XYZ file of C-alpha atoms in Angstrom:
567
model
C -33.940 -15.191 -14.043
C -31.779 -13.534 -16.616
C -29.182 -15.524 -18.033
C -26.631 -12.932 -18.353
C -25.316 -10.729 -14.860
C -22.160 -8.603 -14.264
C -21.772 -11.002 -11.284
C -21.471 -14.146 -13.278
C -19.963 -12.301 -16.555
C -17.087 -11.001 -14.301
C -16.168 -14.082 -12.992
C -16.794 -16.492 -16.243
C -15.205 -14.116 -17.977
C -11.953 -13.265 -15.898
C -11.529 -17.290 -15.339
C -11.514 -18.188 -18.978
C -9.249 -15.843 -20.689
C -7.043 -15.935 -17.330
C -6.740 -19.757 -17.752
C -6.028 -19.113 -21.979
C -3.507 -16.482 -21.055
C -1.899 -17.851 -17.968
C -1.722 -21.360 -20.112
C -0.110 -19.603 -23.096
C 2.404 -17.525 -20.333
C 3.245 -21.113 -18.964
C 4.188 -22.424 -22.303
C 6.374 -19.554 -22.891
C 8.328 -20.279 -19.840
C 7.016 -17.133 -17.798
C 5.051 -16.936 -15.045
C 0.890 -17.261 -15.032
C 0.908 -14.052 -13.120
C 1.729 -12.428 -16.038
C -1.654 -14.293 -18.306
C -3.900 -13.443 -15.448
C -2.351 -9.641 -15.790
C -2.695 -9.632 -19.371
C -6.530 -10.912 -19.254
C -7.447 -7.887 -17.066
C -6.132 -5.728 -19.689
C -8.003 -7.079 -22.091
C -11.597 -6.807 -20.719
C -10.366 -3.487 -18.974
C -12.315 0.105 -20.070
C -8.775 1.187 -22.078
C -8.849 -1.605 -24.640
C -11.609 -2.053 -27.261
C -14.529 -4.691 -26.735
C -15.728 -6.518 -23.700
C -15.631 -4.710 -20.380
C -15.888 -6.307 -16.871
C -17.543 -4.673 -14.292
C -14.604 -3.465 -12.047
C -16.108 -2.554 -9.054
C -17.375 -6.112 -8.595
C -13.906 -7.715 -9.862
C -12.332 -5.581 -7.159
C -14.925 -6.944 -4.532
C -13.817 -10.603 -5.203
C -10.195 -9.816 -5.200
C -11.092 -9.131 -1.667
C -12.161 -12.285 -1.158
C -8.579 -13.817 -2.837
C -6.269 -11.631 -0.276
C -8.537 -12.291 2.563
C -8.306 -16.778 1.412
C -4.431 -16.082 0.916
C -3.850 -14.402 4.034
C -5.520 -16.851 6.411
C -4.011 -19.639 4.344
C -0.506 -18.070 5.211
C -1.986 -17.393 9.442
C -2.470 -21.319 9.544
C 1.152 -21.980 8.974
C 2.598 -18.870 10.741
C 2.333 -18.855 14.646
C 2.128 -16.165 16.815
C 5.850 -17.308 17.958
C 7.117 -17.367 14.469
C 5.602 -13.464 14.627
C 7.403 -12.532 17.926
C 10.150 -14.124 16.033
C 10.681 -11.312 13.766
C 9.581 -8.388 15.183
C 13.233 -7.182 16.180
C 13.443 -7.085 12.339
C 10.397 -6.501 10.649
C 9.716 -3.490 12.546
C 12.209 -1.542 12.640
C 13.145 -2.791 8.627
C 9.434 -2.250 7.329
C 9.525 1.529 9.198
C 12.999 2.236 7.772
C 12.307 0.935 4.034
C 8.500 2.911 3.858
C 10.273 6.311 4.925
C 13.249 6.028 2.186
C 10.864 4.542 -0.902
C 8.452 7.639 0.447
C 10.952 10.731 0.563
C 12.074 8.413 -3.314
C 8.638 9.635 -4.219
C 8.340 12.652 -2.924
C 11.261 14.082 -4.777
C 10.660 12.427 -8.190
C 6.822 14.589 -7.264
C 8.609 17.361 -6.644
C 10.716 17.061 -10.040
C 7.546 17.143 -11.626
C 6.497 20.299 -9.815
C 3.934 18.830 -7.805
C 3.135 20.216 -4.043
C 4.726 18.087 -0.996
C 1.484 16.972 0.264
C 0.889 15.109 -3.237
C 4.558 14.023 -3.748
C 3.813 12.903 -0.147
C 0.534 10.508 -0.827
C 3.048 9.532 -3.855
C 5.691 8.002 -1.834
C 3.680 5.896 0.411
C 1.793 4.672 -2.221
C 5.068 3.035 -3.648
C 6.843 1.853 -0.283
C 4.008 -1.035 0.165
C 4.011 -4.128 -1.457
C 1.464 -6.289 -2.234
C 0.114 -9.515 -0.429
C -0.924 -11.427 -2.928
C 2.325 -10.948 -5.105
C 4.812 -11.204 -2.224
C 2.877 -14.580 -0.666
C 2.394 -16.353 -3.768
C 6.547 -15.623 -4.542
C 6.945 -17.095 -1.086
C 4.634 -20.159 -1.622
C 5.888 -21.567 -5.414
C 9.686 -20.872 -3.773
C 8.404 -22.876 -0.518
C 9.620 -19.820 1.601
C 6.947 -19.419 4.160
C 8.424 -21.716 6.610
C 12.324 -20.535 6.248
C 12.759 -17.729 8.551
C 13.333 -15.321 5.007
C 9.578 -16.375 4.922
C 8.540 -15.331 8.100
C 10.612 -12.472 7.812
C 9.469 -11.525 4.736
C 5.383 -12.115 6.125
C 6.040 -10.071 9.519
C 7.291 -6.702 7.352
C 4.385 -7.255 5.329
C 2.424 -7.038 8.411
C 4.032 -4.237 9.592
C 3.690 -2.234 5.959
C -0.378 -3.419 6.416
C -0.702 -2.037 10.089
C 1.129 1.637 9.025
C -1.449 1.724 6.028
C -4.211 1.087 8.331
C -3.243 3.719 10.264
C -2.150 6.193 7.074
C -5.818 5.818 5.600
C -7.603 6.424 9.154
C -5.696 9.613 9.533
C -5.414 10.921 5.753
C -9.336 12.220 5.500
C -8.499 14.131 8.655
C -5.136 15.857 7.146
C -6.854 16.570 4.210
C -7.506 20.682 4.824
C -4.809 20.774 6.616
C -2.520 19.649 3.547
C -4.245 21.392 0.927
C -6.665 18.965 -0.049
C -10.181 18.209 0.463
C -11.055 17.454 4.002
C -13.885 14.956 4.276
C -14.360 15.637 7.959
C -16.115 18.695 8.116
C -12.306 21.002 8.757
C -8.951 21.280 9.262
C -8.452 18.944 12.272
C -6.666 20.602 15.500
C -3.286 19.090 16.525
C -5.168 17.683 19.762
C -8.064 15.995 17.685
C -5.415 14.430 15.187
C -3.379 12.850 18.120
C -7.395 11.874 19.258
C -7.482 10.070 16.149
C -4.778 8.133 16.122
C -4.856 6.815 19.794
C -8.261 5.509 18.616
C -7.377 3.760 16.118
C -3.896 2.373 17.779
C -6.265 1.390 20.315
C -8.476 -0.279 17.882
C -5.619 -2.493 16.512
C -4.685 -3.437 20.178
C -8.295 -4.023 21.402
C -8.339 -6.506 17.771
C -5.473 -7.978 18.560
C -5.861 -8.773 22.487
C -9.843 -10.157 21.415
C -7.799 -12.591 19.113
C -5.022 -13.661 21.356
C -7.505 -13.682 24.548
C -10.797 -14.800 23.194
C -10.196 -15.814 19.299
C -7.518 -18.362 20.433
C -10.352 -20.163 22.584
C -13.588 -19.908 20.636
C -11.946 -20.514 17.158
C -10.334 -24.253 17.889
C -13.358 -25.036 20.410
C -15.435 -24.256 17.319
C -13.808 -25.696 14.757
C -13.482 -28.638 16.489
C -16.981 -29.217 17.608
C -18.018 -28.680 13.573
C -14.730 -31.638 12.350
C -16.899 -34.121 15.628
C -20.265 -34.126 13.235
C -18.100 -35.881 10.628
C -20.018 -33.312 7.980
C -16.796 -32.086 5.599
C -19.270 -30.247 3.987
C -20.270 -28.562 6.998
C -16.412 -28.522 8.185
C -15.227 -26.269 4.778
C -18.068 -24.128 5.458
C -16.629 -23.581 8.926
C -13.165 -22.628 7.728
C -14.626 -20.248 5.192
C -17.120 -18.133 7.442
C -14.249 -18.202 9.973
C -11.831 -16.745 7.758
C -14.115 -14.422 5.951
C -15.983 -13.522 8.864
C -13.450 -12.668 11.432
C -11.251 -10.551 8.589
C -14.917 -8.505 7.982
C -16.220 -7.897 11.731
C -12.039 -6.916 12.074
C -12.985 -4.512 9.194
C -16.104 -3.155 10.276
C -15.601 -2.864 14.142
C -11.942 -2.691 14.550
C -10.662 -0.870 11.222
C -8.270 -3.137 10.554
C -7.897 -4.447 7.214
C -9.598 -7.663 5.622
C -6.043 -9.195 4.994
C -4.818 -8.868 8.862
C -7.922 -9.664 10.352
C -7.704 -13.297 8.060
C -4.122 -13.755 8.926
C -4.806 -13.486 12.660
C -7.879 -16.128 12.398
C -5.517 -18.375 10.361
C -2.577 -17.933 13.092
C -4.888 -18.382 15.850
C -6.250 -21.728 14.252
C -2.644 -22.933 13.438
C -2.291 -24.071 16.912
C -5.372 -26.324 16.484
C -4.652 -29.645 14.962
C -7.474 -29.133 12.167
C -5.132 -26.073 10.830
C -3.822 -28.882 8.138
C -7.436 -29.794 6.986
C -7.971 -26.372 7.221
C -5.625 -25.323 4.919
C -6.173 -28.086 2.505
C -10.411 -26.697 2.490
C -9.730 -23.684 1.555
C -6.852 -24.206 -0.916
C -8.836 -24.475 -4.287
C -11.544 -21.383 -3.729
C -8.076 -19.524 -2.370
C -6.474 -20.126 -5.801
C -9.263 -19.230 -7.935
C -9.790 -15.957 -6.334
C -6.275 -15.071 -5.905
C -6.338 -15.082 -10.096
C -9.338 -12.713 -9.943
C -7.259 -10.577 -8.183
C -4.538 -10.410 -10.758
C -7.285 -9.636 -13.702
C -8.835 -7.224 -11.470
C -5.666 -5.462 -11.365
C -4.885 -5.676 -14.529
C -8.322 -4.055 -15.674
C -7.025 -1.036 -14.313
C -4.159 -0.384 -16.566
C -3.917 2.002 -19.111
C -1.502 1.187 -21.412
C -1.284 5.020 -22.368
C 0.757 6.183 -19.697
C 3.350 4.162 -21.416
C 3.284 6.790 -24.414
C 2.702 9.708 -22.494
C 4.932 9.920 -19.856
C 7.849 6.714 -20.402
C 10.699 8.899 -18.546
C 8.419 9.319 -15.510
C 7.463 5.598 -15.229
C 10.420 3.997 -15.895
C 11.659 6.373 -12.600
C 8.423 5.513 -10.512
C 9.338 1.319 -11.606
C 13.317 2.605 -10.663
C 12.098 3.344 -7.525
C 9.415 0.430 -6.773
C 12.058 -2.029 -7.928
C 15.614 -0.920 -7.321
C 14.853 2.109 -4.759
C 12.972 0.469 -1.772
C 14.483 -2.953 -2.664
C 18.291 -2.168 -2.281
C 16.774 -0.225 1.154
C 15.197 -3.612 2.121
C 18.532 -5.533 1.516
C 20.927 -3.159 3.346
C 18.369 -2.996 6.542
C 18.565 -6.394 6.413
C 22.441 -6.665 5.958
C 22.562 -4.210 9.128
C 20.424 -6.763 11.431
C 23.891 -8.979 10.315
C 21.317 -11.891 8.238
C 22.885 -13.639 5.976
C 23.075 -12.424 2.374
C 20.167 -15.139 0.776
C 17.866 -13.263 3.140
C 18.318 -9.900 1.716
C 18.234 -11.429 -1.338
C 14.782 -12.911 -0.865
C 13.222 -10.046 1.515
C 14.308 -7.212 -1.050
C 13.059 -9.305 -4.265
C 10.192 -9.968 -2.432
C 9.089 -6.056 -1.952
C 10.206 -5.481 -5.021
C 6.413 -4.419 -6.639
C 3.295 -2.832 -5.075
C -0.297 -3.718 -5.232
C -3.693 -3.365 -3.172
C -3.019 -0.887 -0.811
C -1.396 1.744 -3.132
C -4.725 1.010 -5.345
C -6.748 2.109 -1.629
C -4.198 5.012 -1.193
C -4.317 6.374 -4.299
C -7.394 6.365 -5.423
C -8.905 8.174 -1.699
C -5.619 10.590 -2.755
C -7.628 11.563 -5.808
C -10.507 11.520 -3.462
C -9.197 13.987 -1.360
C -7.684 16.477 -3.573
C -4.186 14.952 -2.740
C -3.172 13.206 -5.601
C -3.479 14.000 -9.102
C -4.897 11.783 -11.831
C -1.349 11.222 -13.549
C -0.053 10.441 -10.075
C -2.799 7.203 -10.320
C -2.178 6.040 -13.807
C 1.364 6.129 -12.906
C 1.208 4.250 -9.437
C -1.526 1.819 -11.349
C 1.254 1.110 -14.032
C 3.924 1.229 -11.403
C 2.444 -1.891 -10.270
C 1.270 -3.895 -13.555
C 5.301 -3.651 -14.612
C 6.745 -4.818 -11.221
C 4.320 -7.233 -10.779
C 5.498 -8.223 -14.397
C 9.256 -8.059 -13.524
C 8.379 -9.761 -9.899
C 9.562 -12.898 -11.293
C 12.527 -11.397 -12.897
C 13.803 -10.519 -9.392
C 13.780 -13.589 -8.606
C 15.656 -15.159 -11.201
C 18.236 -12.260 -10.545
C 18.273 -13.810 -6.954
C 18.878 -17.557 -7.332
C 21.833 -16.415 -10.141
C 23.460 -13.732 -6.823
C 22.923 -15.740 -3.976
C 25.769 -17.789 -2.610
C 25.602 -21.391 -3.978
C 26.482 -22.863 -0.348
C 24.948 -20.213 2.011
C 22.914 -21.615 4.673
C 19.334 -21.149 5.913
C 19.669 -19.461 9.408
C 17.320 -21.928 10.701
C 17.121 -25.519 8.876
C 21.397 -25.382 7.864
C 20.211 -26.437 4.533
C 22.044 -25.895 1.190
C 20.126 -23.102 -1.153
C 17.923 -25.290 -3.473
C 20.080 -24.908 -6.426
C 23.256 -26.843 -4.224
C 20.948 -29.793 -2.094
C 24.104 -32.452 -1.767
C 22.372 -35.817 -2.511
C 21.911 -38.635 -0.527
C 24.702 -41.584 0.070
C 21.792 -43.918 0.826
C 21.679 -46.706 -1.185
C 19.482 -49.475 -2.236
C 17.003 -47.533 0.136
C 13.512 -46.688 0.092
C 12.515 -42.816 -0.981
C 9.559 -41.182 1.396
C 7.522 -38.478 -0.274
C 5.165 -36.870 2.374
C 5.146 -37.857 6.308
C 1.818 -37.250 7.222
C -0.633 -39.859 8.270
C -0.407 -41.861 5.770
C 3.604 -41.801 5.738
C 4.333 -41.798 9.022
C 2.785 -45.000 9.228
C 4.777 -46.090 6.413
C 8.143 -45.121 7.770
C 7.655 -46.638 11.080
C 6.896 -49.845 9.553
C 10.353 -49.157 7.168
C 12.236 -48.480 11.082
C 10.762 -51.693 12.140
C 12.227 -53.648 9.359
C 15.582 -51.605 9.676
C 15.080 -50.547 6.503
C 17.335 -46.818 5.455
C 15.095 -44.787 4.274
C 15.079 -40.812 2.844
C 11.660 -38.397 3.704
C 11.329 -35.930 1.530
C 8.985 -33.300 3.912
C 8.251 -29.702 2.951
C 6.859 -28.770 6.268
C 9.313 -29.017 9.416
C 7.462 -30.262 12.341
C 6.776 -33.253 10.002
C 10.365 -33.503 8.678
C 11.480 -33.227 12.553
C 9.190 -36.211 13.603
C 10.493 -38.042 10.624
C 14.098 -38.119 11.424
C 13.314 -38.667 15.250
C 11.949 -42.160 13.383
C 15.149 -42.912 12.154
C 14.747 -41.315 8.311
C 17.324 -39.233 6.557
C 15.295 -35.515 5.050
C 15.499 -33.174 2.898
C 13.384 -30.222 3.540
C 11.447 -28.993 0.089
C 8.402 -30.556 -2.436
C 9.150 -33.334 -3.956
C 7.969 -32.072 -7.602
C 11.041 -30.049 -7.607
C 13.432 -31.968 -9.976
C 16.817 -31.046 -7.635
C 15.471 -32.061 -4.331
C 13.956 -35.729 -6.007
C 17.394 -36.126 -7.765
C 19.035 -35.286 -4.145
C 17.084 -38.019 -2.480
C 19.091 -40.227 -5.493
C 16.381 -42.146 -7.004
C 18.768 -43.731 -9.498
C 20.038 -45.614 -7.079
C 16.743 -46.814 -4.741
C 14.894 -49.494 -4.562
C 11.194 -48.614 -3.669
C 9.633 -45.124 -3.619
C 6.280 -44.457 -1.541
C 4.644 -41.444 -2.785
C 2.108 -41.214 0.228
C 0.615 -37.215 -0.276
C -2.871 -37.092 -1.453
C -2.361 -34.432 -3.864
C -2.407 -36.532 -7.291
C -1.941 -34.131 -9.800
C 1.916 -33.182 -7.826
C 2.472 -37.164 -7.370
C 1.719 -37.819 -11.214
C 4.814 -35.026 -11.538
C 6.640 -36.931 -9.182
C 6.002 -40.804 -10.353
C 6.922 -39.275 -13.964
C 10.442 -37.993 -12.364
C 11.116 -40.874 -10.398
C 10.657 -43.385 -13.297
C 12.870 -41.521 -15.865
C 15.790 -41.378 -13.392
C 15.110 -44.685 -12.896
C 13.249 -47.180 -15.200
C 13.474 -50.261 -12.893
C 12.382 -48.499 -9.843
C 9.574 -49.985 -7.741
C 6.864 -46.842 -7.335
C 4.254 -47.276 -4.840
C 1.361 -44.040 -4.818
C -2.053 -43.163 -2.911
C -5.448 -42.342 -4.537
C -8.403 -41.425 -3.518
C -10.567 -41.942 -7.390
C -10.464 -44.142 -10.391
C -9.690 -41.081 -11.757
C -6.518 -40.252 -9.999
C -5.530 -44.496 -10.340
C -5.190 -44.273 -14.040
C -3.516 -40.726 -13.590
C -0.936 -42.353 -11.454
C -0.708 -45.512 -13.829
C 0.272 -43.360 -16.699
C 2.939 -41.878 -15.330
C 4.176 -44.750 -14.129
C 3.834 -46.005 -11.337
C 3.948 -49.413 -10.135
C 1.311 -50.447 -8.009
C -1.767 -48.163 -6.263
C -3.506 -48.010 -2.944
C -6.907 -46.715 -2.695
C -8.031 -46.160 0.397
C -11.466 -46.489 -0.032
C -10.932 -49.482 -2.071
C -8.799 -51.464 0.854
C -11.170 -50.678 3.514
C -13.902 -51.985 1.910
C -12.078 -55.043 1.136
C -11.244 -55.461 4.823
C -14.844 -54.696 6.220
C -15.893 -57.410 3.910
C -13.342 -60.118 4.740
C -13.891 -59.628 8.098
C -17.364 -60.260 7.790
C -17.302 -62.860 5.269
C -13.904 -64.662 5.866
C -15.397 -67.443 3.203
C -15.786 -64.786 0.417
C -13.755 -64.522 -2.448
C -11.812 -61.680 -2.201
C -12.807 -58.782 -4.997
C -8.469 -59.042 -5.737
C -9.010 -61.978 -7.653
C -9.948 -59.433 -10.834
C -7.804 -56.609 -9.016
C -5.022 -58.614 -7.024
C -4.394 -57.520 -3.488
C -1.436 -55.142 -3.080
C 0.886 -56.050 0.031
C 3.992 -54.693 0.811
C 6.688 -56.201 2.191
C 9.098 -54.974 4.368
């Protein structure tokens, strides 16, 4: 077997220098979006040395949106969608026809003919999935209703895209391009066309909602009862990539809403949290390879040839179909941190204007220079993404609340008057446990929760919340460690509790820090950044099979003394 492939050289390759560059971004206090960019550039065709095979790059960027979109389904239910849809409708339809007529007359400033100013505009009034959900996760958005907000006009923007490249081939002729179908199609065969494929989307969705939302769970299930994990994750995976192809293949519908309805479908299970944690690292890796794939395709010559033009085709991608987003949101009467977040949020494109514009080439329907500019278009708001942002958190009010959790904007999270108290990070199974026996004792205690059915269940136990992830340095200082006396940090994720421990003990030196692990590894991780005494799961259950058995055995604490904590 050869040693060398363009399977394994695309993704080797595209992984290492996105890891260098997205480490070197991260030092320079920018995002890692913009190192995984910058690495596609660099083993793109339009700079000298290596180049990646695109096609296949592009292929496995599939495989990131379709990961990150049923990652997002599992914590977005099908009420959270009805939720929205008074909004996201009517505000996704709006905001594509004004960022499409934007394009259509900057094309026809540059003499080009409607149809191709036309193909133009769309191709800049969609956004991009994996940009505008990874925003929404590192802000912890998805479960605010900005999130779902934000997620159900994404949906919307998918569904009219769907729709636009079933019916484009056939308007081909008729717009002066290059039909694909054989002729001009007749006004009755065009309104053929798209009842088909509105009744495709239907017949998708009803199979989902009627049949998916039984077989899915049942199955899911059924694989989590042979006690296989190995067999589990490969469960979650063929579900999600499965169900987002045969959507593709027999439906029509794209690979990113055919994952997001497998993932909302599952999130009613009780698995959807193992689920999500399964799938979280491959999700991750390929949602990098997405960013190098994209940035493969830019050619950094269109900067030099035609700057006026792009910095008008970025006006409008950034400015143009944003301050549209935020005044149809204004209108709906939300409250200003909403439009803040929903038109920073749309403010870039991605995959589908890469679909749209390259079968506009296709077709006769877009020219070349109308590609490089939508390709470049994206690489610089995808770039500036994070800018918006930062223009966001400085604009917002300081005090404005969250339509549905009445919380403070993160910047403005009043701390705690607790005192003396004990500080909750995570209410899951483990801490749940943990803060009933802390109610028992009638001990005050503060849960830090990021997801809100858990926060909910932890203040019906008695606990004061805050809603938000714990690494954050403004909702630990809220929860006023300075001032505790014991901190449990009871999520399995040891790489975020390390960030946490380290927090915790600056702001307070004398504090007693208490912390999960599952590893050696992630023990000595924990003990470096200080905290105060470990539990490892594995390592106290063995210890209790054994006692029980052998109640005259010398307990294995005597080298490693037994950890108890007393409430």
């Amino acid at each position: 077997m050869p040693h060398h492939t363009p399977l394994i050289a695309t993704i080797v390759v595209g992984l290492v220098l996105a890891l260098i560059f997205g480490t070197l971004a991260h030092r320079l206090r920018i995002s890692p979006l913009v190192g995984y960019l910058l690495a596609g550039v660099v083993v793109g065709p339009f700079t000298p040395g290596y180049v990646a095979d695109q096609g296949l790059a592009n292929e496995l960027a599939e495989i990131g949106v379709i990961l990150l979109m049923f990652g997002v389904g599992l914590h977005f239910s099908l009420k959270d969608l009805l939720s929205v849809k008074g909004i996201a409708i009517p505000g996704a339809i709006v905001q594509i026809a004004v960022a499409t007529l934007m394009g259509v007359a900057l094309a026809y400033a540059l003499g080009w003919p409607w149809a191709e100013g036309f193909v133009f505009g769309l191709a800049l009034s969609v956004a991009s999935t994996v940009v505008l959900l990874r925003a929404m996760q590192e802000r912890r958005l998805l479960e605010t209703e900005r999130g779902k907000i934000a997620v159900g006009w994404l949906i919307v923007e998918d569904l009219a895209m769907v729709v636009t490249l079933v019916l484009l081939p056939a308007l081909a002729e008729a717009m002066g391009g290059n039909s694909t179908e054989g002729g001009a199609a007749s006004g009755l065969e065009l309104l053929k066309i798209l009842g088909i494929t509105i009744g495709k989307v239907a017949a998708f969705i009803a199979i989902m909602l009627i049949v998916g939302r039984r077989v899915i769970p049942w199955l899911l299930h059924y694989i989590a009862h042979t006690g296989s994990r190995e067999l589990f994750r490969l469960a979650v995976l063929a579900l999600a990539l499965g169900v987002a192809y045969g959507a593709a293949i027999l439906f029509g519908v794209s690979f990113a809403l055919g994952a997001f309805f497998a993932g909302m479908i599952l999130s009613e299970s009780e698995l959807s949290k193992q689920a999500t944690q399964e799938t979280l690292p491959l999700r991750d890796a390929f949602a990098v390879l997405f960013f190098v794939s994209v940035g493969m395709l830019f050619n950094p010559s269109i900067v030099l040839d035609a700057p006026l033009t792009l910095a008008a085709v970025v006006a409008i991608i950034m400015f143009g179909k944003s301050t549209a987003a935020f005044l149809i949101v204004k209108l709906f009467r939300h409250p200003t941190s909403t439009a803040l977040t929903i038109s920073a949020s749309l403010a870039q494109i991605g995959e589908f204007s890469f679909i749209l514009a390259g079968l506009g080439v296709s077709l006769g329907l877009l020219p070349e220079e109308g590609r490089d500019l939508i390709l470049a278009g994206a690489i610089i708001s995808i770039l500036l993404n994070p800018l918006a942002f930062a223009v966001l958190d400085r604009l917002a009010p300081h005090r404005e609340k969250d339509a549905e959790t009445g919380s403070a904007m993160r910047e403005s999270i009043p701390m705690t008057a607790l005192t003396d108290h004990a500080i909750l990070i995570g209410y899951g199974r483990v801490g749940s446990l943990v803060g009933a026996g802390l109610g028992a004792a009638h001990w005050p205690f503060l849960v830090i929760e990021e997801i809100p059915q858990l926060a909910e269940a932890a203040r019906r136990d008695g606990g004061e919340t805050i809603m938000g992830n714990a690494s954050n340095p403004e909702v630990l200082k809220a929860a006023n460690p300075g001032q505790a006396r014991v901190l449990f940090v009871a999520i399995p994720q040891a790489f975020e509790a390390g960030q946490i421990v380290a927090q915790a003990r600056a702001a307070n030196p004398a504090l007693k820090i208490i912390a999960r692990a599952h590893s050696d590894a992630e023990v000595e991780h924990l003990t470096k950044h200080g905290a105060s005494l470990i539990i490892m799961g594995e390592r106290e259950i063995a210890e209790g099979m054994l006692e029980e058995a052998l109640p005259s055995r010398t307990s294995a604490a005597a080298a490693e003394p037994a950890i108890t904590v007393v409430m």
